[in-house]
XYZ file of N, CA and C in Angstrom:
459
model
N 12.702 1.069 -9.432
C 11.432 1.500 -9.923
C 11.570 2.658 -10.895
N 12.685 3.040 -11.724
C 12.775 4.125 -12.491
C 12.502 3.082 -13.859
N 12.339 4.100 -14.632
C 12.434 3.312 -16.071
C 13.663 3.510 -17.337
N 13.955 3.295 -17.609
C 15.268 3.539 -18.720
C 14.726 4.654 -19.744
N 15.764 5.897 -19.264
C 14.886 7.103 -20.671
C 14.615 8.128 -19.278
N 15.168 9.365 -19.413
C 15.176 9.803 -18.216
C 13.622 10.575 -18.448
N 12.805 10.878 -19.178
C 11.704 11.602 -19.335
C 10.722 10.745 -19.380
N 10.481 9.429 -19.139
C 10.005 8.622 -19.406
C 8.920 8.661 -18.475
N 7.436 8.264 -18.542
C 6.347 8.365 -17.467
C 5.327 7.540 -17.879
N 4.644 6.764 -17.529
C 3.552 5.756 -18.001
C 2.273 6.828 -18.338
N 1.252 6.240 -19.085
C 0.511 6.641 -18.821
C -0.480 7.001 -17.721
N -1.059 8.439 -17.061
C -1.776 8.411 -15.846
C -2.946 7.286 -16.176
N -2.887 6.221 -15.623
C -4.169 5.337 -15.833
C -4.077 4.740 -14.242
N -5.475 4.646 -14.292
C -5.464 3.683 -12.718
C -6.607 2.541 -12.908
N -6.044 1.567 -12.574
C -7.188 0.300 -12.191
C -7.845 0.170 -11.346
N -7.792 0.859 -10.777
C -8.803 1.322 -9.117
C -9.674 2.454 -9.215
N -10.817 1.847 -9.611
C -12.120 2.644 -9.523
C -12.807 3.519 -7.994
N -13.634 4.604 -8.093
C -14.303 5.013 -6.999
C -15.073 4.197 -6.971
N -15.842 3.727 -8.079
C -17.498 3.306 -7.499
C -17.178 1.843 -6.497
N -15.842 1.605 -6.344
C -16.507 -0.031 -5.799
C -15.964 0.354 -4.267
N -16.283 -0.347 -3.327
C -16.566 -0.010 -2.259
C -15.121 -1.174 -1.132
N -13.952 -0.205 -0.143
C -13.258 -1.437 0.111
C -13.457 -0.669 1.922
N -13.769 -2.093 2.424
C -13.360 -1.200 4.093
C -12.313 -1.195 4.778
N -11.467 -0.029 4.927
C -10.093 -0.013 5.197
C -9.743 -0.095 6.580
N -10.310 -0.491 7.727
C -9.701 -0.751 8.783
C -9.652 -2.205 9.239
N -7.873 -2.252 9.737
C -7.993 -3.888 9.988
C -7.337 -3.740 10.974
N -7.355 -5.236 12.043
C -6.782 -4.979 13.043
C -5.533 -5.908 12.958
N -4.779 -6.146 11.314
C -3.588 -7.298 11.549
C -3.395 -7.246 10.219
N -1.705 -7.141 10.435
C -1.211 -7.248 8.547
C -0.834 -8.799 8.545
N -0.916 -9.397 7.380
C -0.469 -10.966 7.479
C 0.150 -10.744 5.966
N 0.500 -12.002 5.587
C 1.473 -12.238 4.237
C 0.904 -13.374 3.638
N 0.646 -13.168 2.473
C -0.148 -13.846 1.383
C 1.162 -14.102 0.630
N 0.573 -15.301 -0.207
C 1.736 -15.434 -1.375
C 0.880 -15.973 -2.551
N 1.566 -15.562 -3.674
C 0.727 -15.416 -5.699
C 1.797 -15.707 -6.205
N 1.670 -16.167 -7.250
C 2.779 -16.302 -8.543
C 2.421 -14.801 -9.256
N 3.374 -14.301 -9.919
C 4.594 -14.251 -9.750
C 4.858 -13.628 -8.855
N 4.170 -12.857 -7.901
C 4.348 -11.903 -6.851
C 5.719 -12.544 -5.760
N 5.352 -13.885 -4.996
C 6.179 -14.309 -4.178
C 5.089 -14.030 -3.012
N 5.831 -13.171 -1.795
C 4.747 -13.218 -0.410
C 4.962 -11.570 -0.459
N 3.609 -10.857 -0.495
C 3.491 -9.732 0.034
C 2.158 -9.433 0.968
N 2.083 -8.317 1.555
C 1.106 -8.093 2.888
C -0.005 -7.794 2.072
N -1.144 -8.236 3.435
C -2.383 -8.189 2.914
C -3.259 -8.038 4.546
N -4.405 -7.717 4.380
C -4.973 -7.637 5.566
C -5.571 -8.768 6.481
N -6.275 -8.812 7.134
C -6.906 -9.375 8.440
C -8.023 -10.091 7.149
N -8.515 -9.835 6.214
C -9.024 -9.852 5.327
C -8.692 -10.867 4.250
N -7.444 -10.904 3.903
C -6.623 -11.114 2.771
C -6.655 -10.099 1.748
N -6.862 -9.279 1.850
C -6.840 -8.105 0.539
C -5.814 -7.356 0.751
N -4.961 -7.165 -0.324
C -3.143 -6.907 -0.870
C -3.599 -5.342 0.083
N -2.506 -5.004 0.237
C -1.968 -3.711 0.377
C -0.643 -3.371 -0.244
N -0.704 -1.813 -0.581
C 0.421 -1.018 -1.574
C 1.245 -0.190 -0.866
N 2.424 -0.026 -1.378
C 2.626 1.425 -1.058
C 2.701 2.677 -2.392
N 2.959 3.715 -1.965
C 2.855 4.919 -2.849
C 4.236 4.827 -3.362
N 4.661 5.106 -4.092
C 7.050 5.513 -4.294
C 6.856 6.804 -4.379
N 5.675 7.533 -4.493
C 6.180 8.903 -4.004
C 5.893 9.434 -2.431
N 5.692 8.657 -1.911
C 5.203 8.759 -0.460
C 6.557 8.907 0.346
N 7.150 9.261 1.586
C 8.456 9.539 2.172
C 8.504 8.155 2.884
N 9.146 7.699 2.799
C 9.192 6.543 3.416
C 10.087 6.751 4.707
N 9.750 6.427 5.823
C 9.907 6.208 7.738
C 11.539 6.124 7.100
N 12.786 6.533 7.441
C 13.854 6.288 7.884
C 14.656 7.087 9.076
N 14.763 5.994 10.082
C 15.679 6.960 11.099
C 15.387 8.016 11.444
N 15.541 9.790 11.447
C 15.036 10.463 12.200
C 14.158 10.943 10.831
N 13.740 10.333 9.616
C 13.134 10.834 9.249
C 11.609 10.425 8.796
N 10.209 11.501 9.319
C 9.082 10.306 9.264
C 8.248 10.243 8.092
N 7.478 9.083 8.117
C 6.578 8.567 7.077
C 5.711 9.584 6.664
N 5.437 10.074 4.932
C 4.419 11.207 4.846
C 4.102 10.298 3.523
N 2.686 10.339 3.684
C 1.694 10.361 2.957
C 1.428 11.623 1.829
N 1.655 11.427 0.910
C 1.293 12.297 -0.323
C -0.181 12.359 -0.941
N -1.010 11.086 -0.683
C -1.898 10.517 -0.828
C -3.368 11.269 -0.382
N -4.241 12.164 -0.649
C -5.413 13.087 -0.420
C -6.199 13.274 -0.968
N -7.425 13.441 -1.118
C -8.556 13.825 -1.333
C -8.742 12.541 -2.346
N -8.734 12.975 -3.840
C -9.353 11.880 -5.131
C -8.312 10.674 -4.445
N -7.326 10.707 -4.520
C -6.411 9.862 -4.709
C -6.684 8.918 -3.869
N -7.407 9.759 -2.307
C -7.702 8.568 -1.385
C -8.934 7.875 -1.727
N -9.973 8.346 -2.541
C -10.712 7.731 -3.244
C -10.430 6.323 -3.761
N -9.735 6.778 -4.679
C -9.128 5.304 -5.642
C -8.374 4.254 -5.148
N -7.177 5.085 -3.715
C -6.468 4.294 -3.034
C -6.881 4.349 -1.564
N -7.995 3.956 -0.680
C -7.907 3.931 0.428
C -6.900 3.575 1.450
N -7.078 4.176 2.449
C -5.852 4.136 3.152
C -5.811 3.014 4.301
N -5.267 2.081 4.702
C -5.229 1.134 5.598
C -4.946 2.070 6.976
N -6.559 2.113 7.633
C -6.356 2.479 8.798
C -6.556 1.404 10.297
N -6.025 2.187 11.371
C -6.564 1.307 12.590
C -6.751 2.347 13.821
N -7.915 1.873 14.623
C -7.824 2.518 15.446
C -7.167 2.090 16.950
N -6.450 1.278 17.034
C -5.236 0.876 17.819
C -3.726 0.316 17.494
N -3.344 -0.217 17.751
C -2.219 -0.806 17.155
C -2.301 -1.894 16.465
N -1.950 -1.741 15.683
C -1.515 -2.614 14.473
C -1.302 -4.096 14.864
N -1.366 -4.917 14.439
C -0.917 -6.429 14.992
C -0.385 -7.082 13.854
N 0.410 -8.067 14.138
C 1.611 -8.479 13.209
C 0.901 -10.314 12.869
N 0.423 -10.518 11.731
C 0.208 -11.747 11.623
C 1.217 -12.791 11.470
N 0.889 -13.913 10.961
C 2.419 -14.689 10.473
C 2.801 -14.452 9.273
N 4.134 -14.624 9.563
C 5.272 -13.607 8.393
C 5.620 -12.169 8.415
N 4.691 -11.679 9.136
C 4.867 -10.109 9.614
C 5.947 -9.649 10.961
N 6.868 -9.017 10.791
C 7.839 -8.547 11.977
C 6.879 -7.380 12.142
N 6.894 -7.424 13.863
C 5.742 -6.659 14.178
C 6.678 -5.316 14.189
N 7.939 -5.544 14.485
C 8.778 -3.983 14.771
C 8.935 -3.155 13.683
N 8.304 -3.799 12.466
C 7.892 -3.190 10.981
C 6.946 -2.211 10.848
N 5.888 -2.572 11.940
C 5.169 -2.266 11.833
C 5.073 -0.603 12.182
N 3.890 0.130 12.140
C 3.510 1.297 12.599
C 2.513 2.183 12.847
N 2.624 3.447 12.746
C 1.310 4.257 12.161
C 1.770 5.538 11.758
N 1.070 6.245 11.084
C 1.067 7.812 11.380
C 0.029 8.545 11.577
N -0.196 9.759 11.701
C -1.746 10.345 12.139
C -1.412 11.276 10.972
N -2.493 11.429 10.409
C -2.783 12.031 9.066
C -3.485 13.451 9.651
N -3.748 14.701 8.507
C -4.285 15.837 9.045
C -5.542 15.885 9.788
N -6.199 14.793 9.194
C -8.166 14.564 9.895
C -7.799 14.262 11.528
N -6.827 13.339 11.686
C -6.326 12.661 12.879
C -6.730 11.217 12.855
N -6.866 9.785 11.647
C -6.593 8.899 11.281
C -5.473 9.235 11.210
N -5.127 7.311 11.772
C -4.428 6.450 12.104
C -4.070 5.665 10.662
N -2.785 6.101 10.007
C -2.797 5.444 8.897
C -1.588 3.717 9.470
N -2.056 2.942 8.871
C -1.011 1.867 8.992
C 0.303 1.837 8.037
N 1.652 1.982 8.429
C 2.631 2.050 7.614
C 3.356 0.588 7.970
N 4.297 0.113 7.087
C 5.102 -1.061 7.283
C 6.526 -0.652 6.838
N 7.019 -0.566 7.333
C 8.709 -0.311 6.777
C 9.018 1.047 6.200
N 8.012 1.554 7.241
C 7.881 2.994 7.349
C 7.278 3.505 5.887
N 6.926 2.358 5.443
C 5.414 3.172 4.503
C 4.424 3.109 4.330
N 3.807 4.013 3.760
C 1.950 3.898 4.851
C 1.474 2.894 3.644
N 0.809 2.495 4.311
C -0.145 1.265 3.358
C -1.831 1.567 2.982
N -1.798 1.020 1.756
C -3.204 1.466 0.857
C -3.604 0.396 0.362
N -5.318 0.332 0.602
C -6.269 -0.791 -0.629
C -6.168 0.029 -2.517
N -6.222 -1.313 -2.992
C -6.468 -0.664 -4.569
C -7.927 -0.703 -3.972
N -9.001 -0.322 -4.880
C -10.565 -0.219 -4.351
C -11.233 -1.386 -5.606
N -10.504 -1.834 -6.591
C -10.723 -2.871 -7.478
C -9.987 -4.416 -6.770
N -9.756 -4.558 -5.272
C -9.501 -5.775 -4.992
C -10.438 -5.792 -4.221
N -11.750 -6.431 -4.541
C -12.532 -6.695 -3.654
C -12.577 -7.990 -2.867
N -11.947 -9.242 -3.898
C -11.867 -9.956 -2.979
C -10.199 -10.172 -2.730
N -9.943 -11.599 -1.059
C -8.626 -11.519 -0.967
C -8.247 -12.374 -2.325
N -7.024 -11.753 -2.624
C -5.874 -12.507 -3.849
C -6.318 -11.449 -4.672
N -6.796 -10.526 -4.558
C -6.414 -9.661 -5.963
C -5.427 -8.554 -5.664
N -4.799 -7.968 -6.908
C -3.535 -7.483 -6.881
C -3.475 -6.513 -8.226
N -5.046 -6.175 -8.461
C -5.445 -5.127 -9.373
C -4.288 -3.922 -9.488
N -3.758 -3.812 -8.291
C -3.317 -2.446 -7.989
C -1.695 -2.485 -8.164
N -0.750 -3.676 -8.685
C 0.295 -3.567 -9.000
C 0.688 -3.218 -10.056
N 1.710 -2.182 -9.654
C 2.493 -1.771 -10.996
C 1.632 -1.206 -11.817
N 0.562 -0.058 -11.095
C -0.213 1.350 -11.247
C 0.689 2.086 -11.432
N 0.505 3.111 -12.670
C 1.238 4.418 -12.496
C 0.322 5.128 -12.595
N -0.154 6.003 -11.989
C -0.980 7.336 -12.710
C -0.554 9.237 -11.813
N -1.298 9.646 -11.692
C -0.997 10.654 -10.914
C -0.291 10.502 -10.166
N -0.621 10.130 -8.863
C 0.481 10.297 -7.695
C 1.359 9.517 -7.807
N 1.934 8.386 -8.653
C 3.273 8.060 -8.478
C 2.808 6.189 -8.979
N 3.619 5.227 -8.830
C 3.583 4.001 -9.095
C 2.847 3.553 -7.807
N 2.820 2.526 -7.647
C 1.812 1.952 -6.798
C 2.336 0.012 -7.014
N 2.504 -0.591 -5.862
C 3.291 -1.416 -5.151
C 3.038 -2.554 -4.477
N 2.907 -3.710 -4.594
C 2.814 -4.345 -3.487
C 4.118 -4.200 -2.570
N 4.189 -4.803 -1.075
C 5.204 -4.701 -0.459
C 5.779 -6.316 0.056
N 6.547 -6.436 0.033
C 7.260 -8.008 0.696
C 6.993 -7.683 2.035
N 7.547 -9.242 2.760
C 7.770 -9.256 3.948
C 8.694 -8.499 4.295
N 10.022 -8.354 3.494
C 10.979 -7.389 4.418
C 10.740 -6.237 4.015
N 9.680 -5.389 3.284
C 9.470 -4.004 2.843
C 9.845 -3.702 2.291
N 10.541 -4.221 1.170
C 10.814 -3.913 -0.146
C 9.272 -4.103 -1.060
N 9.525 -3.332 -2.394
C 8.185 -3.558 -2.963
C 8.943 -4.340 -3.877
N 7.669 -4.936 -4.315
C 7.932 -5.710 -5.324
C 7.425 -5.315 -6.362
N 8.394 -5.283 -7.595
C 8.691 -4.971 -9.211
C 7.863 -5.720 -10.017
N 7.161 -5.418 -11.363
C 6.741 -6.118 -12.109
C 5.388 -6.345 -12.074
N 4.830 -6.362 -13.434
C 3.602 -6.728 -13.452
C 2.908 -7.759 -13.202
N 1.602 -8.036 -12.818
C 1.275 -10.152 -12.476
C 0.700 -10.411 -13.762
């Protein structure tokens, strides 16, 4: 996810508006599949979820942090739950997770990274929100094995 040119930075632009409205709690990640995307997660819903690349991503003794606050959660809502998470088909549930954020939401992470709506996918199959750069960092769909996936659709 770097770009060739070490000073190099997209423009801050985002395709994810405030005014439109997404409801971020689900009780199950499942796996959708798009051309060219391949299969990445999406909700109980079908609506994609992201991750942040500047966000810390869950490894070993070290945990998942959200960079993601105030405007930002605006534009990128945060995939919350208020129990555990459930693993649809294609989803390894031991992927799965959470973290508790400062309010004390329950954010949903997958491969130890927390997961976000763009707020411009209103319905399921949109994917408005790939291969965003703006302020806080690029913005992602994620595969089944938690890798994100590269490239624009």
């Amino acid at each position: 996810m770097t770009a060739v040119g070490a000073d190099f930075r997209p423009p801050a632009t985002s395709r994810c508006r405030k005014e439109s409205h997404v409801s971020n709690v689900a009780k199950s990640v499942w796996v959708s599949e798009k051309e060219p995307f391949g299969q990445y997660l999406v909700d109980d819903e079908g609506k994609s979820l992201y991750m942040l690349e500047t966000d810390t991503q869950a490894t070993g003794s070290t945990e998942a942090v959200s960079v993601c606050s105030g405007e930002c959660v605006e534009e990128w809502p945060l995939l919350t739950t208020t129990g555990e998470p459930e693993a649809g088909d294609g989803v390894d549930a031991s992927m799965l997770g959470t973290i508790a954020r400062d309010d004390g939401t329950m954010q949903v992470t997958y491969s130890g990274w927390p997961l976000y709506y763009c707020h411009d996918d209103q319905t399921s199959g949109g994917t408005g929100g790939q291969d965003v750069h703006d302020d806080w960092g690029g913005w992602y769909l994620l595969a089944p094995s938690g890798e994100p996936i590269e490239g624009e659709g």
